[in-house]
Amino acid sequence: MEADSRPPFRVMLRMEVHPGRRQEFERTWRQVATGIAREPANRGQKLVRSVDDEHVYYVFTDWADEPSFRAFELSEAHVENRRRLQPFRRGGEMVVTETVHDLPPTPAAGTGTAAQDAADRPSPGSATGEPLAFVGLGNMGGGMAHRLLAAGRTLTVHNRTAAKAAPLAEAGATVAASPAEAAKGHGVVLLSLADEAAVEEVLFGQVAEVLAPGAVVVDTSTVSPAYARECAQRLDRLGLRRVEACVVGNPFQAREGKLRVYTSGEQSDIARVGDILDTLGAQVVHLGAPGTAATLKLIFNLLLGAQVASLAEAVAYGVAAGLDRDRLLASVAGSGFSSVVLRFRAELMRKASYEPAFFRSTLMEKDLRLALGDAAVAGVPLPVLDSVRERFADVNAAGDGDKDASVLLEHTVRDGGAKAVS
């Protein structure tokens, strides 16, 4: 029997079409799809109309691998496709989910009885591997904990705000009253905490002393490289191990196990928790010594902060010059100057949807501050990004720190308007 022939990457887009333009849109899409089909790495595409809203379409395109799709995404052909479809989109809008999924292989038919095949699949909530503790159930931590439970891991969890643990309890986790209670006797504990102060309080104030001898701490918290190195050294003196596991993605990807995980530390420690990292991430990349993953994570967040700030300023300028805000955001998102990150933030800005936050402004400012401090130690000035940090500090001071970083647009437009009046 032939192996599964489905491609390993699928891209999904959601399009809203102007009323009365469906037939033109569908005709143009067929023409566009014919061109996409000529791409060597393309494995086909499908257009599906929503049963709930006749003006909403879902587009699925399959690719041989992710790099091939990324190259096509930046090509002139793709820019031309966007231009041709733009007139049919409602308000010039294209909402892009663009979550790239690994498609799991389908077992070949006839490899066993139905009863045997069912027996080979773990049932929801069934325990596999050693029990784990997870402390910190915010947007990312909660998503990762749900993913581990769905994979059949036995999980004891704790969160400072107890209500955030309730959905995990319903999914089968044991909820502990404190970090120490959650971690006691465990050989592996995962942390997803807001900052260094929280890591210090939780890890060294409660968790380290109750872990099993030789236990591994998988820390997904974003901290400075210097603090990451310090943590590894302090845990080593206590007979414990630290795996630096910096994650990149959003809460949806965390819950689906589609994060990118960048690790630092001893190879043997990473191998020990490799099954956990593989459960959380579609890609796991080892970078080297303690602190290197933290450095890369801060670099990613520097780029994120810069993109959000530049988009906010560009839109503020356009609005002040008389452009329609929605149309401007949609035009930028659909242009060749955009990116997956920029499109996602542009959609939040268009809808003014800042709560619940995907990435809080307080965390953005914190990460920018950590990166600036580490760069200064390395003798590298970052004046542009320092100004970006100041903008997020202003957002936090104004009381919007718990809102998504995209809220910077509202402050930028407001500040620009105030200056124009004065």
Coordinates of C-alpha atoms in Angstrom, one line a residue:
M1 CA 0.0 0.0 0.0
E2 CA 1.3 3.4 -0.9
A3 CA 2.3 5.8 1.9
D4 CA 0.2 8.9 2.6
S5 CA 0.8 11.3 -0.3
R6 CA -0.5 14.5 1.5
P7 CA 2.0 17.4 1.7
P8 CA 3.5 18.2 5.0
F9 CA 2.3 21.9 5.0
R10 CA -1.1 23.4 4.6
V11 CA -1.9 27.1 4.6
M12 CA -5.4 28.3 5.4
L13 CA -6.8 31.8 4.5
R14 CA -10.2 33.3 5.3
M15 CA -11.6 35.8 2.8
E16 CA -14.7 38.0 3.0
V17 CA -16.1 39.0 -0.3
H18 CA -18.3 42.0 -1.2
P19 CA -22.0 41.2 -1.7
G20 CA -22.8 40.7 -5.3
R21 CA -19.2 39.9 -6.3
R22 CA -19.1 36.2 -5.6
Q23 CA -19.2 35.0 -9.2
E24 CA -16.4 37.4 -10.2
F25 CA -14.4 36.4 -7.2
E26 CA -14.8 32.7 -7.9
R27 CA -13.9 33.2 -11.6
T28 CA -10.8 35.2 -10.7
W29 CA -9.8 32.7 -8.0
R30 CA -9.9 29.9 -10.5
Q31 CA -7.5 31.8 -12.7
V32 CA -5.2 32.6 -9.7
A33 CA -5.3 28.9 -8.6
T34 CA -4.2 27.8 -12.1
G35 CA -1.1 30.0 -11.7
I36 CA -0.4 28.7 -8.2
A37 CA -0.7 25.1 -9.4
R38 CA 2.3 25.8 -11.7
E39 CA 4.6 26.3 -8.7
P40 CA 6.8 23.2 -8.5
A41 CA 6.2 22.9 -4.7
N42 CA 2.5 23.4 -4.8
R43 CA 0.4 20.3 -4.2
G44 CA -3.0 21.7 -4.9
Q45 CA -5.6 24.2 -3.5
K46 CA -9.2 24.3 -2.7
L47 CA -11.8 27.1 -2.3
V48 CA -14.6 26.4 0.1
R49 CA -17.6 28.7 0.8
S50 CA -18.8 29.0 4.4
V51 CA -22.2 27.4 5.1
D52 CA -22.8 30.2 7.7
D53 CA -22.1 33.2 5.6
E54 CA -22.2 33.1 1.8
H55 CA -19.7 35.9 1.5
V56 CA -17.0 34.1 3.5
Y57 CA -14.6 31.8 1.8
Y58 CA -11.8 29.5 3.0
V59 CA -8.8 28.9 0.8
F60 CA -6.5 25.8 1.5
T61 CA -3.2 25.6 -0.3
D62 CA -0.9 22.6 0.1
W63 CA 2.8 22.7 -0.2
A64 CA 5.7 20.2 -0.3
D65 CA 7.4 22.0 2.6
E66 CA 7.3 25.3 4.5
P67 CA 10.4 27.0 2.9
S68 CA 8.8 26.6 -0.5
F69 CA 5.6 28.3 0.7
R70 CA 7.6 31.1 2.4
A71 CA 9.5 31.7 -0.9
F72 CA 6.2 31.9 -2.8
E73 CA 4.7 34.2 -0.2
L74 CA 7.4 36.8 -1.0
S75 CA 7.3 36.4 -4.8
E76 CA 6.1 38.9 -7.3
A77 CA 3.5 36.2 -8.5
H78 CA 1.9 36.2 -5.0
V79 CA 1.8 40.0 -4.9
E80 CA 0.1 40.0 -8.3
N81 CA -2.5 37.4 -7.0
R82 CA -3.3 39.7 -4.1
R83 CA -3.7 42.6 -6.5
R84 CA -6.2 40.7 -8.7
L85 CA -8.3 39.5 -5.7
Q86 CA -8.3 42.8 -3.8
P87 CA -11.3 44.4 -5.6
F88 CA -13.6 41.6 -4.4
R89 CA -12.7 41.7 -0.8
R90 CA -15.2 43.4 1.5
G91 CA -13.7 46.8 2.5
G92 CA -10.4 45.8 0.9
E93 CA -10.1 43.2 3.7
M94 CA -8.4 39.9 3.8
V95 CA -8.2 38.2 7.1
V96 CA -5.3 35.7 7.1
T97 CA -5.0 33.0 9.7
E98 CA -2.1 31.5 7.8
T99 CA -1.4 28.9 10.5
V100 CA 1.0 26.4 8.9
H101 CA 0.1 22.9 10.0
D102 CA 2.1 19.8 10.0
L103 CA -0.2 17.1 8.6
P104 CA 0.2 13.9 10.6
P105 CA 0.6 10.8 8.4
T106 CA -2.5 8.6 7.9
P107 CA -1.8 5.0 8.7
A108 CA -2.0 2.8 5.6
A109 CA -5.2 0.8 5.4
G110 CA -5.1 -2.9 6.1
T111 CA -2.2 -2.7 8.6
G112 CA -4.3 -4.2 11.4
T113 CA -7.7 -4.7 12.7
A114 CA -9.9 -1.8 13.6
A115 CA -9.8 -3.0 17.3
Q116 CA -6.0 -3.1 17.2
D117 CA -5.7 0.3 15.5
A118 CA -7.9 1.8 18.2
A119 CA -5.9 0.1 20.9
D120 CA -2.7 1.6 19.5
R121 CA -4.1 5.1 19.8
P122 CA -3.9 6.7 23.3
S123 CA -7.3 7.7 24.6
P124 CA -7.9 11.3 25.7
G125 CA -6.4 11.8 29.1
S126 CA -4.5 8.6 29.2
A127 CA -1.1 8.8 30.9
T128 CA 2.1 8.6 28.9
G129 CA 5.5 9.3 30.2
E130 CA 6.4 10.5 33.7
P131 CA 4.0 12.9 35.5
L132 CA 4.8 16.6 35.0
A133 CA 4.3 19.8 36.9
F134 CA 3.4 23.1 35.2
V135 CA 3.5 26.4 36.9
G136 CA 2.2 29.6 35.1
L137 CA -1.0 29.3 33.1
G138 CA -1.2 32.6 31.2
N139 CA -1.9 32.7 27.5
M140 CA 1.1 30.7 26.5
G141 CA 1.5 28.6 29.6
G142 CA -2.2 27.6 29.6
G143 CA -2.0 26.7 25.9
M144 CA 1.1 24.5 26.4
A145 CA -0.5 22.8 29.5
H146 CA -3.6 22.0 27.4
R147 CA -1.4 20.5 24.7
L148 CA 0.4 18.3 27.1
L149 CA -2.9 17.0 28.6
A150 CA -4.3 16.4 25.1
A151 CA -1.1 14.3 24.4
G152 CA -2.0 12.1 27.4
R153 CA 0.5 13.5 29.9
T154 CA -0.3 13.4 33.7
L155 CA -0.2 17.0 34.8
T156 CA -0.2 18.9 38.1
V157 CA -0.7 22.7 37.6
H158 CA -0.6 25.9 39.5
N159 CA -1.4 29.5 38.6
R160 CA -1.3 32.6 40.8
T161 CA -4.8 33.4 39.6
A162 CA -6.6 30.2 40.4
A163 CA -9.5 30.8 37.9
K164 CA -7.0 30.2 35.0
A165 CA -6.5 26.7 36.2
A166 CA -10.2 25.7 36.1
P167 CA -10.3 24.8 32.4
L168 CA -7.2 22.6 32.9
A169 CA -8.9 20.9 35.9
E170 CA -11.9 20.1 33.7
A171 CA -9.5 18.7 31.1
G172 CA -8.0 16.3 33.7
A173 CA -5.1 18.2 35.4
T174 CA -4.6 18.2 39.1
V175 CA -4.7 21.7 40.5
A176 CA -2.2 22.5 43.3
A177 CA -2.6 25.3 45.8
S178 CA 1.0 26.5 45.4
P179 CA 4.0 26.1 43.1
A180 CA 5.7 24.0 45.8
E181 CA 2.7 21.7 46.1
A182 CA 2.6 21.3 42.3
A183 CA 6.3 20.5 41.9
K184 CA 6.9 18.4 45.0
G185 CA 8.7 15.2 44.1
H186 CA 8.5 15.7 40.4
G187 CA 11.3 14.9 38.1
V188 CA 10.3 17.5 35.5
V189 CA 8.6 20.9 36.0
L190 CA 7.7 23.4 33.3
L191 CA 7.6 27.2 34.0
S192 CA 5.9 29.9 32.0
L193 CA 6.2 33.0 34.1
A194 CA 6.0 36.7 33.3
D195 CA 9.4 38.0 34.3
E196 CA 12.6 37.4 36.3
A197 CA 11.0 38.4 39.6
A198 CA 8.4 35.8 39.1
V199 CA 10.9 33.1 38.2
E200 CA 13.0 34.1 41.3
E201 CA 10.0 33.9 43.6
V202 CA 8.6 30.6 42.2
L203 CA 11.7 28.7 41.2
F204 CA 14.1 29.5 43.9
G205 CA 11.6 30.5 46.6
Q206 CA 9.4 27.4 46.4
V207 CA 10.1 24.9 43.6
A208 CA 13.8 24.0 43.6
E209 CA 13.8 22.7 47.2
V210 CA 10.9 20.2 46.7
L211 CA 11.9 18.7 43.3
A212 CA 13.2 15.2 43.0
P213 CA 17.0 14.9 43.0
G214 CA 18.4 15.6 39.5
A215 CA 15.1 17.0 38.3
V216 CA 14.9 19.1 35.1
V217 CA 13.4 22.5 35.1
V218 CA 12.1 23.4 31.6
D219 CA 11.8 27.2 31.7
T220 CA 9.8 28.8 28.9
S221 CA 9.8 32.2 30.6
T222 CA 11.4 35.1 28.7
V223 CA 14.3 36.4 30.8
S224 CA 17.6 38.1 30.1
P225 CA 20.5 36.0 28.9
A226 CA 22.5 36.9 32.0
Y227 CA 19.7 35.7 34.3
A228 CA 19.3 32.5 32.2
R229 CA 23.0 31.7 32.7
E230 CA 22.7 32.5 36.4
C231 CA 19.7 30.3 36.8
A232 CA 21.5 27.3 35.2
Q233 CA 24.5 27.8 37.5
R234 CA 22.4 28.1 40.7
L235 CA 20.3 25.0 39.8
D236 CA 23.5 23.0 39.0
R237 CA 24.8 23.8 42.5
L238 CA 21.5 22.4 43.9
G239 CA 21.9 19.2 41.8
L240 CA 19.2 20.2 39.4
R241 CA 19.2 20.8 35.6
R242 CA 17.8 23.6 33.6
V243 CA 16.6 23.5 30.0
E244 CA 16.1 26.9 28.5
A245 CA 13.1 26.5 26.1
C246 CA 12.1 29.8 24.6
V247 CA 8.9 29.5 22.6
V248 CA 7.8 31.5 19.6
G249 CA 4.2 31.6 18.5
N250 CA 0.7 32.5 19.8
P251 CA -1.7 30.9 22.3
F252 CA -3.5 29.0 19.5
Q253 CA -0.3 27.5 18.3
A254 CA 0.6 26.6 21.9
R255 CA -2.6 24.7 22.3
E256 CA -2.0 22.9 18.9
G257 CA 1.6 22.0 19.6
K258 CA 2.7 24.2 16.7
L259 CA 5.2 26.4 18.5
R260 CA 8.8 26.9 17.5
V261 CA 11.0 25.9 20.5
Y262 CA 14.5 27.2 20.8
T263 CA 16.6 25.4 23.5
S264 CA 19.8 26.1 25.3
G265 CA 21.7 23.9 27.9
E266 CA 23.3 20.5 28.0
Q267 CA 22.4 18.2 25.2
S268 CA 21.8 15.3 27.5
D269 CA 19.2 17.4 29.5
I270 CA 17.4 18.4 26.4
A271 CA 17.3 14.8 25.2
R272 CA 15.8 13.8 28.5
V273 CA 12.8 16.1 27.9
G274 CA 12.8 15.7 24.1
D275 CA 9.4 14.1 24.0
I276 CA 7.9 17.0 25.9
L277 CA 9.5 19.6 23.6
D278 CA 8.3 17.7 20.6
T279 CA 4.8 17.7 21.9
L280 CA 4.9 21.4 22.3
G281 CA 6.7 22.4 19.1
A282 CA 6.4 21.8 15.4
Q283 CA 10.1 22.7 15.4
V284 CA 12.7 22.3 18.1
V285 CA 16.1 23.9 17.5
H286 CA 19.1 23.6 19.9
L287 CA 21.2 26.8 19.9
G288 CA 24.0 26.0 22.4
A289 CA 25.1 27.2 25.8
P290 CA 22.7 28.8 28.4
G291 CA 21.5 32.2 27.4
T292 CA 21.7 31.7 23.7
A293 CA 18.0 30.9 23.4
A294 CA 17.1 33.8 25.5
T295 CA 19.1 36.1 23.2
L296 CA 17.3 34.9 20.1
K297 CA 13.9 35.2 21.8
L298 CA 14.7 38.8 22.7
I299 CA 15.8 39.5 19.1
F300 CA 12.5 38.2 17.9
N301 CA 10.6 40.4 20.3
L302 CA 12.7 43.4 19.2
L303 CA 11.6 42.8 15.7
L304 CA 8.0 42.4 16.8
G305 CA 8.0 45.6 18.8
A306 CA 9.6 47.5 15.9
Q307 CA 7.0 46.3 13.4
V308 CA 4.1 47.1 15.7
A309 CA 5.5 50.6 16.4
S310 CA 6.2 51.4 12.7
L311 CA 2.8 50.2 11.6
A312 CA 1.2 52.4 14.3
E313 CA 3.1 55.4 13.2
A314 CA 2.4 54.8 9.5
V315 CA -1.3 54.4 10.1
A316 CA -1.4 57.5 12.3
Y317 CA 0.2 59.5 9.5
G318 CA -2.2 58.0 6.9
V319 CA -5.3 58.8 9.0
A320 CA -4.1 62.4 9.7
A321 CA -3.6 62.8 5.9
G322 CA -7.2 61.7 5.2
L323 CA -7.0 58.0 4.4
D324 CA -9.7 55.6 5.7
R325 CA -8.2 53.7 8.6
D326 CA -9.7 50.3 7.7
R327 CA -8.7 50.5 4.1
L328 CA -5.2 51.7 4.9
L329 CA -4.7 48.8 7.3
A330 CA -6.1 46.3 4.8
S331 CA -3.9 47.7 2.1
V332 CA -0.7 47.4 4.2
A333 CA -1.6 43.9 5.3
G334 CA -2.2 42.8 1.7
S335 CA 0.9 44.4 0.3
G336 CA 4.4 43.0 -0.4
F337 CA 5.7 45.1 2.6
S338 CA 3.7 43.0 5.0
S339 CA 4.6 39.9 7.0
V340 CA 2.6 37.3 9.0
V341 CA 3.2 39.3 12.2
L342 CA 2.2 42.6 10.5
R343 CA -1.0 41.1 9.1
F344 CA -2.0 39.7 12.4
R345 CA -1.4 43.0 14.2
A346 CA -3.1 44.9 11.5
E347 CA -6.2 42.9 11.9
L348 CA -6.3 43.5 15.7
M349 CA -5.8 47.2 15.0
R350 CA -8.6 47.2 12.4
K351 CA -11.0 45.7 14.8
A352 CA -9.6 47.6 17.8
S353 CA -9.5 44.1 19.4
Y354 CA -6.9 44.5 22.2
E355 CA -8.4 42.3 24.9
P356 CA -7.8 39.5 25.7
A357 CA -4.2 40.2 24.8
F358 CA -2.1 37.9 22.6
F359 CA 1.0 39.7 23.9
R360 CA 0.6 42.2 26.6
S361 CA 2.1 45.7 26.3
T362 CA 3.8 45.3 29.7
L363 CA 5.6 42.2 28.5
M364 CA 6.6 43.9 25.3
E365 CA 8.2 46.8 27.2
K366 CA 9.9 44.3 29.5
D367 CA 11.4 42.3 26.7
L368 CA 12.6 45.4 24.9
R369 CA 14.2 46.6 28.1
L370 CA 15.9 43.3 28.7
A371 CA 17.3 43.2 25.1
L372 CA 18.5 46.8 25.3
G373 CA 20.3 46.1 28.5
D374 CA 22.0 43.0 27.2
A375 CA 22.9 44.8 24.0
A376 CA 24.5 47.6 26.0
V377 CA 26.6 45.1 27.9
A378 CA 27.8 43.8 24.5
G379 CA 28.6 47.3 23.4
V380 CA 25.8 47.5 20.8
P381 CA 23.6 50.7 20.9
L382 CA 20.0 50.2 19.7
P383 CA 18.7 53.8 19.5
V384 CA 15.7 53.0 17.2
L385 CA 14.5 50.2 19.5
D386 CA 15.1 52.3 22.6
S387 CA 12.6 54.8 21.2
V388 CA 10.1 51.9 20.6
R389 CA 10.6 50.8 24.3
E390 CA 9.7 54.3 25.4
R391 CA 6.5 54.2 23.4
F392 CA 5.4 51.0 25.1
A393 CA 6.4 52.4 28.5
D394 CA 4.0 55.3 27.8
V395 CA 1.2 52.8 26.9
N396 CA 1.8 51.1 30.2
A397 CA 1.9 54.3 32.1
A398 CA -1.5 55.3 30.6
G399 CA -3.0 52.1 32.0
D400 CA -3.1 49.9 28.9
G401 CA -0.4 47.5 29.9
D402 CA -2.6 44.5 30.0
K403 CA -3.9 45.1 26.5
D404 CA -2.3 43.7 23.4
A405 CA 0.8 45.5 22.1
S406 CA -1.3 46.5 19.1
V407 CA -3.1 49.1 21.3
L408 CA 0.0 51.3 20.6
L409 CA -1.9 52.4 17.5
E410 CA -4.6 54.2 19.6
H411 CA -2.0 56.0 21.6
T412 CA 0.0 57.0 18.5
V413 CA -3.1 58.3 16.7
R414 CA -4.2 60.2 19.8
D415 CA -0.8 61.7 20.4
G416 CA -0.4 62.6 16.7
G417 CA -3.8 64.3 16.8
A418 CA -3.0 66.2 19.9
K419 CA 0.2 67.5 18.5
A420 CA -1.6 68.5 15.3
V421 CA -4.2 70.5 17.3
S422 CA -1.5 72.3 19.4

